[in-house]
Amino acid sequence: MRAWLIGAALAVFPSLAGAHSLPGPSAIDAEVHRVLKDTGAKGLAIAVIDDGKVGYVQAYGVRNAKGEPLTTQTVMYGASLTKAVFAYSVMQQVDQGRLTLDTPLADMLPQPLPSYASPDIINRYSDWSALDERWRKLTPRIVLTHSSGFANFHFLEPDEKLTFHFDPGARYAYSGDGLLTLQFAMETGLGLSLRDETDRIFKGLGMVRTSLIWRPDFAGNLADGWNDKGEGEAHDERSKVRVSGSMDTTIADFARFAAAFVRGEGLSAAWRADITKRQLKITTRTQFPPFQPELPVDQQRADLYAGLGVVVFDGPQGPGFYKGGHNDITANTWVCIEKSKRCVVILSNDVRAEAGFAALVRFVLGETGVPYEWEYGDHAGRS
C-alpha cells in the first residue's frame, strides 16, 4: 500500500525556485518498475525527501520466496547505512561534550588497546608490537573518515589480525573494523551503550521498527534477499550490535532518519555542518579494493571527500552527500543535496537492483554529481 507521510492528496512534490522539478508518484512508480524489470531484482523500496520533509514512501515487489509483498513496514537489512547512524550518534556525544573528534582513543581506554583480548574485540590487536604504537594516533575523526589504516575487516588479513597499512589519518581506505574500534573505545572507556544511544535516536524519530540488533517482533514482516545469481537467502538475525553494519530498518523508518539528518535535527548547527564538511580528500579511482594506488592529482575527482560516516561531493545542484550499503543480498543507497534538503533513499533486498540506482536517483533528483562511478566502479553506468 502506498504510504503518504505528508498529505494524502499530494500528487506532485513541491519544487524550489530554480531547482529540478521532482517527478510525481506515478512517474516514480513507472521508473521503479522499469528498474526492477531491467535488473531482474525481486524487491525495492524508495523514499523521497524534499526540503527536509518526507514526501513519498513506497515499496515494490516481494520480500521472500513465498511471494509475500514488500511493504513500507517490512524490516530490511540496513547494511552500511548503519555507519551514518553511528556517525550521527557520535556527533551527539561530541555535541554534549562527552568526547571530541580529536580525542585519542587511547585516552578513552583505561588500558592500552592491544591489551584487550575479550570476545568482543576478538583478539584483533593482540599481535601489535611495542614498536608499532600507531594505535595511539587513532581518533574519532580519523576512524569516521575511514583513514585508520586498517583493512575493512580483520578476517580479510592473511593472519586475521589487524595491521596498519598506512599511518592513521594519511588517506582514505574503507574500514568497518575502524568503526568497531571506536565503538569498543566508547563502550569500554566511556561506559556508553551504542544500542541504548541509537535506540534513543530511533525512538525520538518514531522509528519503531529499527534496531542495531535483532528483535523477535521483526519476524512477522521481514525481507529475505537474493544474490547476483537470483538465489534466495534468509535474513540474518544479527545478535550483536556492530556499528559497521548490524542495523535492521524499514523504508518508512529510514526516511524519517534521512529527513532529520539533512535538516540537522538533534545536533547544533556547527556539529551538523561538520558531518558533511570536507574532512579528507579521496584519491583513488574507486572505493574498492581499499588499498589501491592513489591517482595522480590531475586524475583525482576534485570534489570527492570523506565526511564523517558519509562521502561528500559537489554537483550541478551544489554540495551533497551520500552513503551506500551492500552485501551479497542487499543493495542500499542514500543521496542528499544540502541546499534543497532533498534526498532519495533506496533499500533493496536484491543486490541486482544496485545496477539501476544511478539512473533511478537521477530520475528523481536530476543530475546531482553523486560519485557512483567511484562507489560502484565499472558497474556505475548500468541500467
Tab-separated table of C-alpha atoms in Angstrom:
chain	number	residue	atom	x	y	z
A	1	MET	CA	0.000	0.000	0.000
A	2	ARG	CA	1.266	3.447	-0.869
A	3	ALA	CA	2.412	5.475	2.135
A	4	TRP	CA	1.914	9.243	2.183
A	5	LEU	CA	3.651	10.845	5.106
A	6	ILE	CA	2.800	14.473	4.337
A	7	GLY	CA	-0.572	14.940	2.807
A	8	ALA	CA	-2.767	12.183	1.475
A	9	ALA	CA	-3.744	14.227	-1.547
A	10	LEU	CA	-0.175	15.008	-2.630
A	11	ALA	CA	0.064	14.479	-6.380
A	12	VAL	CA	3.354	16.178	-7.169
A	13	PHE	CA	6.203	17.316	-4.984
A	14	PRO	CA	6.793	20.988	-4.249
A	15	SER	CA	9.876	22.272	-6.008
A	16	LEU	CA	12.145	25.089	-5.013
A	17	ALA	CA	12.683	28.020	-7.359
A	18	GLY	CA	15.279	27.135	-9.988
A	19	ALA	CA	15.596	23.545	-8.789
A	20	HIS	CA	14.956	20.326	-10.646
A	21	SER	CA	11.229	19.519	-10.640
A	22	LEU	CA	10.650	16.325	-8.736
A	23	PRO	CA	8.584	13.719	-10.573
A	24	GLY	CA	5.161	12.730	-9.335
A	25	PRO	CA	4.269	9.383	-7.774
A	26	SER	CA	3.038	7.739	-10.978
A	27	ALA	CA	6.264	8.653	-12.761
A	28	ILE	CA	8.363	7.288	-9.908
A	29	ASP	CA	6.290	4.101	-9.919
A	30	ALA	CA	6.887	3.616	-13.625
A	31	GLU	CA	10.642	4.195	-13.295
A	32	VAL	CA	10.958	1.776	-10.370
A	33	HIS	CA	9.081	-0.892	-12.311
A	34	ARG	CA	11.460	-0.314	-15.226
A	35	VAL	CA	14.467	-0.779	-12.936
A	36	LEU	CA	13.014	-3.966	-11.466
A	37	LYS	CA	12.350	-5.344	-14.931
A	38	ASP	CA	15.744	-4.377	-16.333
A	39	THR	CA	17.743	-5.694	-13.375
A	40	GLY	CA	15.605	-8.718	-12.505
A	41	ALA	CA	15.508	-7.593	-8.881
A	42	LYS	CA	12.717	-9.003	-6.730
A	43	GLY	CA	12.123	-6.089	-4.391
A	44	LEU	CA	12.892	-2.415	-3.862
A	45	ALA	CA	11.685	0.357	-1.557
A	46	ILE	CA	12.135	4.074	-2.110
A	47	ALA	CA	11.642	7.299	-0.165
A	48	VAL	CA	11.882	10.897	-1.350
A	49	ILE	CA	12.603	13.838	0.961
A	50	ASP	CA	12.042	17.440	-0.116
A	51	ASP	CA	13.024	20.478	1.975
A	52	GLY	CA	13.855	18.144	4.855
A	53	LYS	CA	10.390	16.562	4.909
A	54	VAL	CA	9.406	13.055	3.925
A	55	GLY	CA	7.119	13.249	0.910
A	56	TYR	CA	6.836	9.831	-0.656
A	57	VAL	CA	7.493	6.302	0.565
A	58	GLN	CA	6.684	3.179	-1.404
A	59	ALA	CA	7.728	-0.450	-1.660
A	60	TYR	CA	7.615	-2.732	-4.684
A	61	GLY	CA	7.976	-6.429	-5.337
A	62	VAL	CA	8.254	-9.241	-2.844
A	63	ARG	CA	10.031	-9.824	0.438
A	64	ASN	CA	10.595	-13.579	0.288
A	65	ALA	CA	10.402	-16.705	-1.843
A	66	LYS	CA	6.762	-17.182	-0.854
A	67	GLY	CA	5.940	-14.069	-2.837
A	68	GLU	CA	4.704	-12.082	0.142
A	69	PRO	CA	4.718	-8.375	-0.693
A	70	LEU	CA	7.465	-5.985	0.323
A	71	THR	CA	5.784	-3.116	2.164
A	72	THR	CA	6.885	0.182	3.674
A	73	GLN	CA	6.845	-1.556	7.080
A	74	THR	CA	8.904	-4.576	6.013
A	75	VAL	CA	12.125	-4.879	8.013
A	76	MET	CA	15.110	-4.835	5.662
A	77	TYR	CA	18.851	-5.034	6.254
A	78	GLY	CA	20.396	-1.569	6.545
A	79	ALA	CA	23.961	-2.803	5.920
A	80	SER	CA	26.480	0.066	5.921
A	81	LEU	CA	23.822	2.742	6.272
A	82	THR	CA	24.452	1.795	9.902
A	83	LYS	CA	27.730	3.708	9.674
A	84	ALA	CA	25.941	7.006	9.047
A	85	VAL	CA	23.651	6.373	12.020
A	86	PHE	CA	26.732	5.709	14.137
A	87	ALA	CA	28.390	8.921	12.971
A	88	TYR	CA	25.242	10.850	13.880
A	89	SER	CA	25.255	9.213	17.328
A	90	VAL	CA	28.941	10.032	17.836
A	91	MET	CA	28.302	13.651	16.902
A	92	GLN	CA	25.567	13.859	19.507
A	93	GLN	CA	28.130	12.749	22.097
A	94	VAL	CA	30.535	15.402	20.793
A	95	ASP	CA	27.741	17.992	20.934
A	96	GLN	CA	27.119	17.049	24.567
A	97	GLY	CA	30.802	17.308	25.479
A	98	ARG	CA	31.354	13.609	26.183
A	99	LEU	CA	34.305	13.456	23.776
A	100	THR	CA	35.889	15.416	20.956
A	101	LEU	CA	36.548	14.359	17.397
A	102	ASP	CA	40.277	14.558	18.060
A	103	THR	CA	40.333	12.775	21.410
A	104	PRO	CA	42.762	9.854	21.019
A	105	LEU	CA	41.012	6.548	21.518
A	106	ALA	CA	43.941	5.704	23.788
A	107	ASP	CA	42.764	8.448	26.152
A	108	MET	CA	39.292	6.900	26.356
A	109	LEU	CA	40.535	3.486	27.449
A	110	PRO	CA	41.919	2.533	30.881
A	111	GLN	CA	44.330	0.040	29.301
A	112	PRO	CA	46.386	0.059	26.087
A	113	LEU	CA	44.245	-1.011	23.140
A	114	PRO	CA	46.408	-4.037	22.188
A	115	SER	CA	45.994	-5.477	25.687
A	116	TYR	CA	42.285	-6.192	25.210
A	117	ALA	CA	41.529	-9.764	24.192
A	118	SER	CA	37.885	-10.227	25.192
A	119	PRO	CA	35.428	-11.963	22.849
A	120	ASP	CA	34.030	-8.552	21.899
A	121	ILE	CA	37.334	-7.462	20.431
A	122	ILE	CA	38.183	-10.928	19.038
A	123	ASN	CA	41.911	-10.511	19.723
A	124	ARG	CA	42.130	-8.169	16.753
A	125	TYR	CA	45.028	-6.176	18.148
A	126	SER	CA	46.960	-8.660	20.287
A	127	ASP	CA	49.851	-9.113	17.835
A	128	TRP	CA	50.897	-5.455	17.667
A	129	SER	CA	54.413	-4.975	18.942
A	130	ALA	CA	55.587	-2.239	21.231
A	131	LEU	CA	57.463	-0.854	18.240
A	132	ASP	CA	54.246	-0.062	16.372
A	133	GLU	CA	52.180	2.197	18.562
A	134	ARG	CA	50.289	3.912	15.773
A	135	TRP	CA	47.086	2.870	17.530
A	136	ARG	CA	47.752	5.819	19.830
A	137	LYS	CA	47.085	8.136	16.868
A	138	LEU	CA	43.555	6.862	16.288
A	139	THR	CA	40.784	9.402	16.949
A	140	PRO	CA	37.033	9.503	16.216
A	141	ARG	CA	37.682	11.860	13.293
A	142	ILE	CA	40.249	9.504	11.770
A	143	VAL	CA	38.000	6.488	12.218
A	144	LEU	CA	34.868	8.196	10.864
A	145	THR	CA	36.745	9.363	7.770
A	146	HIS	CA	37.914	5.798	7.083
A	147	SER	CA	41.549	6.705	7.456
A	148	SER	CA	42.512	4.337	10.299
A	149	GLY	CA	44.880	2.379	8.057
A	150	PHE	CA	43.024	-0.877	8.725
A	151	ALA	CA	41.581	-3.325	6.255
A	152	ASN	CA	37.802	-3.367	6.014
A	153	PHE	CA	37.728	-6.301	8.427
A	154	HIS	CA	40.460	-8.177	10.280
A	155	PHE	CA	39.437	-11.541	8.822
A	156	LEU	CA	40.485	-10.284	5.387
A	157	GLU	CA	44.114	-10.211	6.515
A	158	PRO	CA	46.258	-13.352	5.979
A	159	ASP	CA	46.621	-13.902	9.724
A	160	GLU	CA	43.181	-12.453	10.565
A	161	LYS	CA	44.844	-9.737	12.659
A	162	LEU	CA	44.520	-6.024	12.067
A	163	THR	CA	47.604	-4.252	10.829
A	164	PHE	CA	48.344	-0.684	9.790
A	165	HIS	CA	48.656	-0.336	6.033
A	166	PHE	CA	49.490	3.361	6.446
A	167	ASP	CA	49.733	5.952	9.192
A	168	PRO	CA	46.333	6.829	10.694
A	169	GLY	CA	44.873	9.902	9.011
A	170	ALA	CA	47.076	9.674	5.928
A	171	ARG	CA	44.475	8.616	3.347
A	172	TYR	CA	41.041	7.099	2.810
A	173	ALA	CA	40.551	3.319	2.887
A	174	TYR	CA	37.142	1.939	3.849
A	175	SER	CA	37.256	0.092	7.158
A	176	GLY	CA	34.399	-1.381	9.137
A	177	ASP	CA	36.829	-2.510	11.806
A	178	GLY	CA	37.960	1.083	12.215
A	179	LEU	CA	34.426	1.997	13.288
A	180	LEU	CA	34.214	-1.063	15.516
A	181	THR	CA	37.391	0.112	17.241
A	182	LEU	CA	35.703	3.414	18.060
A	183	GLN	CA	32.621	1.538	19.258
A	184	PHE	CA	34.836	-0.507	21.566
A	185	ALA	CA	36.517	2.609	22.954
A	186	MET	CA	33.215	4.375	23.571
A	187	GLU	CA	31.597	1.396	25.259
A	188	THR	CA	34.614	0.181	27.236
A	189	GLY	CA	36.203	3.504	28.072
A	190	LEU	CA	33.238	5.877	28.296
A	191	GLY	CA	30.664	3.397	29.539
A	192	LEU	CA	28.242	4.109	26.715
A	193	SER	CA	25.896	1.550	25.201
A	194	LEU	CA	25.637	2.127	21.469
A	195	ARG	CA	22.454	0.093	21.451
A	196	ASP	CA	20.893	2.401	24.034
A	197	GLU	CA	22.191	5.526	22.289
A	198	THR	CA	20.863	4.522	18.883
A	199	ASP	CA	17.581	3.230	20.324
A	200	ARG	CA	17.102	6.657	21.886
A	201	ILE	CA	17.600	8.264	18.471
A	202	PHE	CA	15.209	5.829	16.815
A	203	LYS	CA	12.536	6.338	19.466
A	204	GLY	CA	12.822	10.116	19.211
A	205	LEU	CA	12.284	9.983	15.451
A	206	GLY	CA	9.422	7.499	15.597
A	207	MET	CA	11.499	4.722	14.033
A	208	VAL	CA	9.639	1.918	15.758
A	209	ARG	CA	10.927	-0.902	13.536
A	210	THR	CA	14.644	-0.094	13.538
A	211	SER	CA	17.397	-1.552	15.709
A	212	LEU	CA	21.117	-2.328	15.650
A	213	ILE	CA	20.324	-5.795	16.980
A	214	TRP	CA	17.745	-8.415	16.019
A	215	ARG	CA	14.301	-8.110	17.605
A	216	PRO	CA	11.840	-11.017	17.536
A	217	ASP	CA	8.962	-8.686	16.634
A	218	PHE	CA	10.630	-8.110	13.255
A	219	ALA	CA	9.878	-11.672	12.161
A	220	GLY	CA	6.272	-11.058	11.146
A	221	ASN	CA	7.174	-8.750	8.251
A	222	LEU	CA	10.769	-9.407	7.284
A	223	ALA	CA	12.667	-9.309	3.995
A	224	ASP	CA	14.821	-12.187	2.867
A	225	GLY	CA	17.128	-11.485	-0.066
A	226	TRP	CA	18.514	-12.537	-3.437
A	227	ASN	CA	22.113	-12.589	-4.652
A	228	ASP	CA	23.541	-11.670	-8.055
A	229	LYS	CA	22.584	-15.105	-9.421
A	230	GLY	CA	18.991	-14.744	-8.277
A	231	GLU	CA	19.443	-17.258	-5.471
A	232	GLY	CA	17.452	-16.644	-2.297
A	233	GLU	CA	18.953	-16.286	1.153
A	234	ALA	CA	17.310	-15.859	4.547
A	235	HIS	CA	17.616	-12.640	6.522
A	236	ASP	CA	20.495	-12.765	9.008
A	237	GLU	CA	19.297	-12.258	12.584
A	238	ARG	CA	22.252	-10.267	13.933
A	239	SER	CA	22.850	-10.968	17.608
A	240	LYS	CA	25.473	-8.264	18.294
A	241	VAL	CA	25.436	-4.516	17.928
A	242	ARG	CA	28.022	-3.709	15.277
A	243	VAL	CA	28.152	-0.076	14.240
A	244	SER	CA	29.777	-1.083	10.961
A	245	GLY	CA	26.557	-2.686	9.725
A	246	SER	CA	24.110	-4.510	12.005
A	247	MET	CA	21.063	-2.268	11.579
A	248	ASP	CA	17.666	-3.552	10.546
A	249	THR	CA	15.199	-0.892	9.420
A	250	THR	CA	12.238	-0.158	7.150
A	251	ILE	CA	11.995	2.310	4.308
A	252	ALA	CA	9.437	4.320	6.298
A	253	ASP	CA	11.753	4.454	9.310
A	254	PHE	CA	14.953	5.294	7.473
A	255	ALA	CA	13.154	8.018	5.546
A	256	ARG	CA	12.484	9.676	8.905
A	257	PHE	CA	16.160	9.434	9.814
A	258	ALA	CA	17.283	10.777	6.437
A	259	ALA	CA	14.945	13.756	6.732
A	260	ALA	CA	16.041	14.530	10.295
A	261	PHE	CA	19.693	14.201	9.316
A	262	VAL	CA	19.519	16.538	6.313
A	263	ARG	CA	17.697	19.233	8.275
A	264	GLY	CA	20.083	18.884	11.240
A	265	GLU	CA	17.624	17.733	13.876
A	266	GLY	CA	19.243	16.609	17.128
A	267	LEU	CA	22.531	18.449	16.583
A	268	SER	CA	23.739	22.004	16.903
A	269	ALA	CA	24.253	23.696	13.544
A	270	ALA	CA	28.041	23.630	13.866
A	271	TRP	CA	28.289	19.913	14.549
A	272	ARG	CA	25.746	19.054	11.878
A	273	ALA	CA	27.863	21.034	9.407
A	274	ASP	CA	30.969	19.119	10.494
A	275	ILE	CA	29.442	15.796	9.406
A	276	THR	CA	29.366	16.865	5.770
A	277	LYS	CA	32.446	19.082	5.859
A	278	ARG	CA	35.299	18.172	3.505
A	279	GLN	CA	37.309	16.242	6.067
A	280	LEU	CA	39.707	14.166	3.950
A	281	LYS	CA	40.428	14.083	0.211
A	282	ILE	CA	39.593	10.819	-1.538
A	283	THR	CA	42.305	9.975	-4.016
A	284	THR	CA	41.502	6.566	-5.540
A	285	ARG	CA	39.681	5.644	-8.749
A	286	THR	CA	37.093	3.550	-6.906
A	287	GLN	CA	36.208	2.736	-3.314
A	288	PHE	CA	37.203	-0.918	-3.554
A	289	PRO	CA	39.689	-2.508	-3.317
A	290	PRO	CA	40.574	-0.267	-0.370
A	291	PHE	CA	44.358	-0.142	-0.787
A	292	GLN	CA	44.574	0.533	-4.494
A	293	PRO	CA	47.139	3.099	-5.690
A	294	GLU	CA	46.259	6.756	-5.289
A	295	LEU	CA	45.633	8.543	-8.568
A	296	PRO	CA	47.850	11.399	-9.762
A	297	VAL	CA	46.377	14.674	-8.539
A	298	ASP	CA	45.214	15.719	-12.004
A	299	GLN	CA	43.211	12.484	-12.313
A	300	GLN	CA	41.515	12.681	-8.922
A	301	ARG	CA	37.941	13.879	-8.687
A	302	ALA	CA	38.433	17.327	-7.193
A	303	ASP	CA	35.221	17.471	-5.158
A	304	LEU	CA	35.332	13.992	-3.609
A	305	TYR	CA	35.960	13.948	0.146
A	306	ALA	CA	35.232	11.872	3.197
A	307	GLY	CA	32.820	13.447	5.620
A	308	LEU	CA	32.067	11.804	8.950
A	309	GLY	CA	30.408	8.493	8.150
A	310	VAL	CA	29.343	9.761	4.715
A	311	VAL	CA	31.007	10.773	1.452
A	312	VAL	CA	30.613	14.381	0.292
A	313	PHE	CA	30.691	15.802	-3.223
A	314	ASP	CA	29.754	18.846	-5.313
A	315	GLY	CA	27.489	18.769	-8.318
A	316	PRO	CA	25.162	20.816	-10.517
A	317	GLN	CA	22.805	21.385	-7.571
A	318	GLY	CA	25.558	22.228	-5.094
A	319	PRO	CA	27.137	20.222	-2.266
A	320	GLY	CA	25.712	16.820	-1.454
A	321	PHE	CA	26.488	13.689	0.496
A	322	TYR	CA	25.660	10.023	0.250
A	323	LYS	CA	26.121	6.630	1.859
A	324	GLY	CA	25.730	3.168	0.410
A	325	GLY	CA	25.061	-0.231	1.911
A	326	HIS	CA	25.812	-3.581	0.356
A	327	ASN	CA	26.256	-7.265	0.952
A	328	ASP	CA	25.596	-10.358	-1.149
A	329	ILE	CA	21.803	-9.911	-0.985
A	330	THR	CA	21.441	-6.225	-0.126
A	331	ALA	CA	21.754	-3.001	-2.096
A	332	ASN	CA	21.062	0.354	-0.411
A	333	THR	CA	21.788	3.960	-1.289
A	334	TRP	CA	21.017	7.325	0.302
A	335	VAL	CA	21.763	10.588	-1.533
A	336	CYS	CA	21.066	14.141	-0.304
A	337	ILE	CA	21.515	17.643	-1.721
A	338	GLU	CA	22.283	20.137	1.028
A	339	LYS	CA	20.760	23.357	-0.350
A	340	SER	CA	17.349	21.938	-1.221
A	341	LYS	CA	17.423	19.348	1.595
A	342	ARG	CA	16.296	16.801	-0.951
A	343	CYS	CA	17.154	13.144	-0.624
A	344	VAL	CA	16.450	9.768	-2.136
A	345	VAL	CA	16.694	6.592	-0.054
A	346	ILE	CA	16.596	3.234	-1.805
A	347	LEU	CA	16.625	-0.092	0.020
A	348	SER	CA	16.622	-3.360	-1.893
A	349	ASN	CA	16.607	-6.961	-0.745
A	350	ASP	CA	18.106	-7.990	-4.073
A	351	VAL	CA	21.680	-6.982	-4.855
A	352	ARG	CA	20.886	-6.891	-8.574
A	353	ALA	CA	18.884	-3.686	-8.041
A	354	GLU	CA	22.149	-1.841	-7.480
A	355	ALA	CA	22.664	-1.723	-11.238
A	356	GLY	CA	19.697	0.625	-11.544
A	357	PHE	CA	20.482	3.024	-8.695
A	358	ALA	CA	22.324	5.687	-10.678
A	359	ALA	CA	19.512	6.012	-13.195
A	360	LEU	CA	16.791	5.959	-10.545
A	361	VAL	CA	18.435	8.631	-8.387
A	362	ARG	CA	18.993	10.775	-11.485
A	363	PHE	CA	15.361	10.345	-12.485
A	364	VAL	CA	14.116	11.591	-9.108
A	365	LEU	CA	16.675	14.247	-8.165
A	366	GLY	CA	18.075	15.219	-11.546
A	367	GLU	CA	21.817	15.497	-12.113
A	368	THR	CA	23.440	15.596	-8.672
A	369	GLY	CA	27.056	14.594	-9.233
A	370	VAL	CA	26.788	11.696	-6.786
A	371	PRO	CA	30.016	9.702	-7.331
A	372	TYR	CA	28.552	6.355	-8.311
A	373	GLU	CA	31.464	5.759	-10.678
A	374	TRP	CA	33.673	5.750	-7.577
A	375	GLU	CA	31.195	3.776	-5.433
A	376	TYR	CA	30.456	1.040	-7.959
A	377	GLY	CA	33.356	1.267	-10.373
A	378	ASP	CA	32.624	-0.332	-13.737
A	379	HIS	CA	29.036	-1.066	-12.680
A	380	ALA	CA	28.091	2.602	-12.164
A	381	GLY	CA	26.561	3.138	-15.587
A	382	ARG	CA	24.370	0.064	-15.767
A	383	SER	CA	20.600	0.476	-16.296
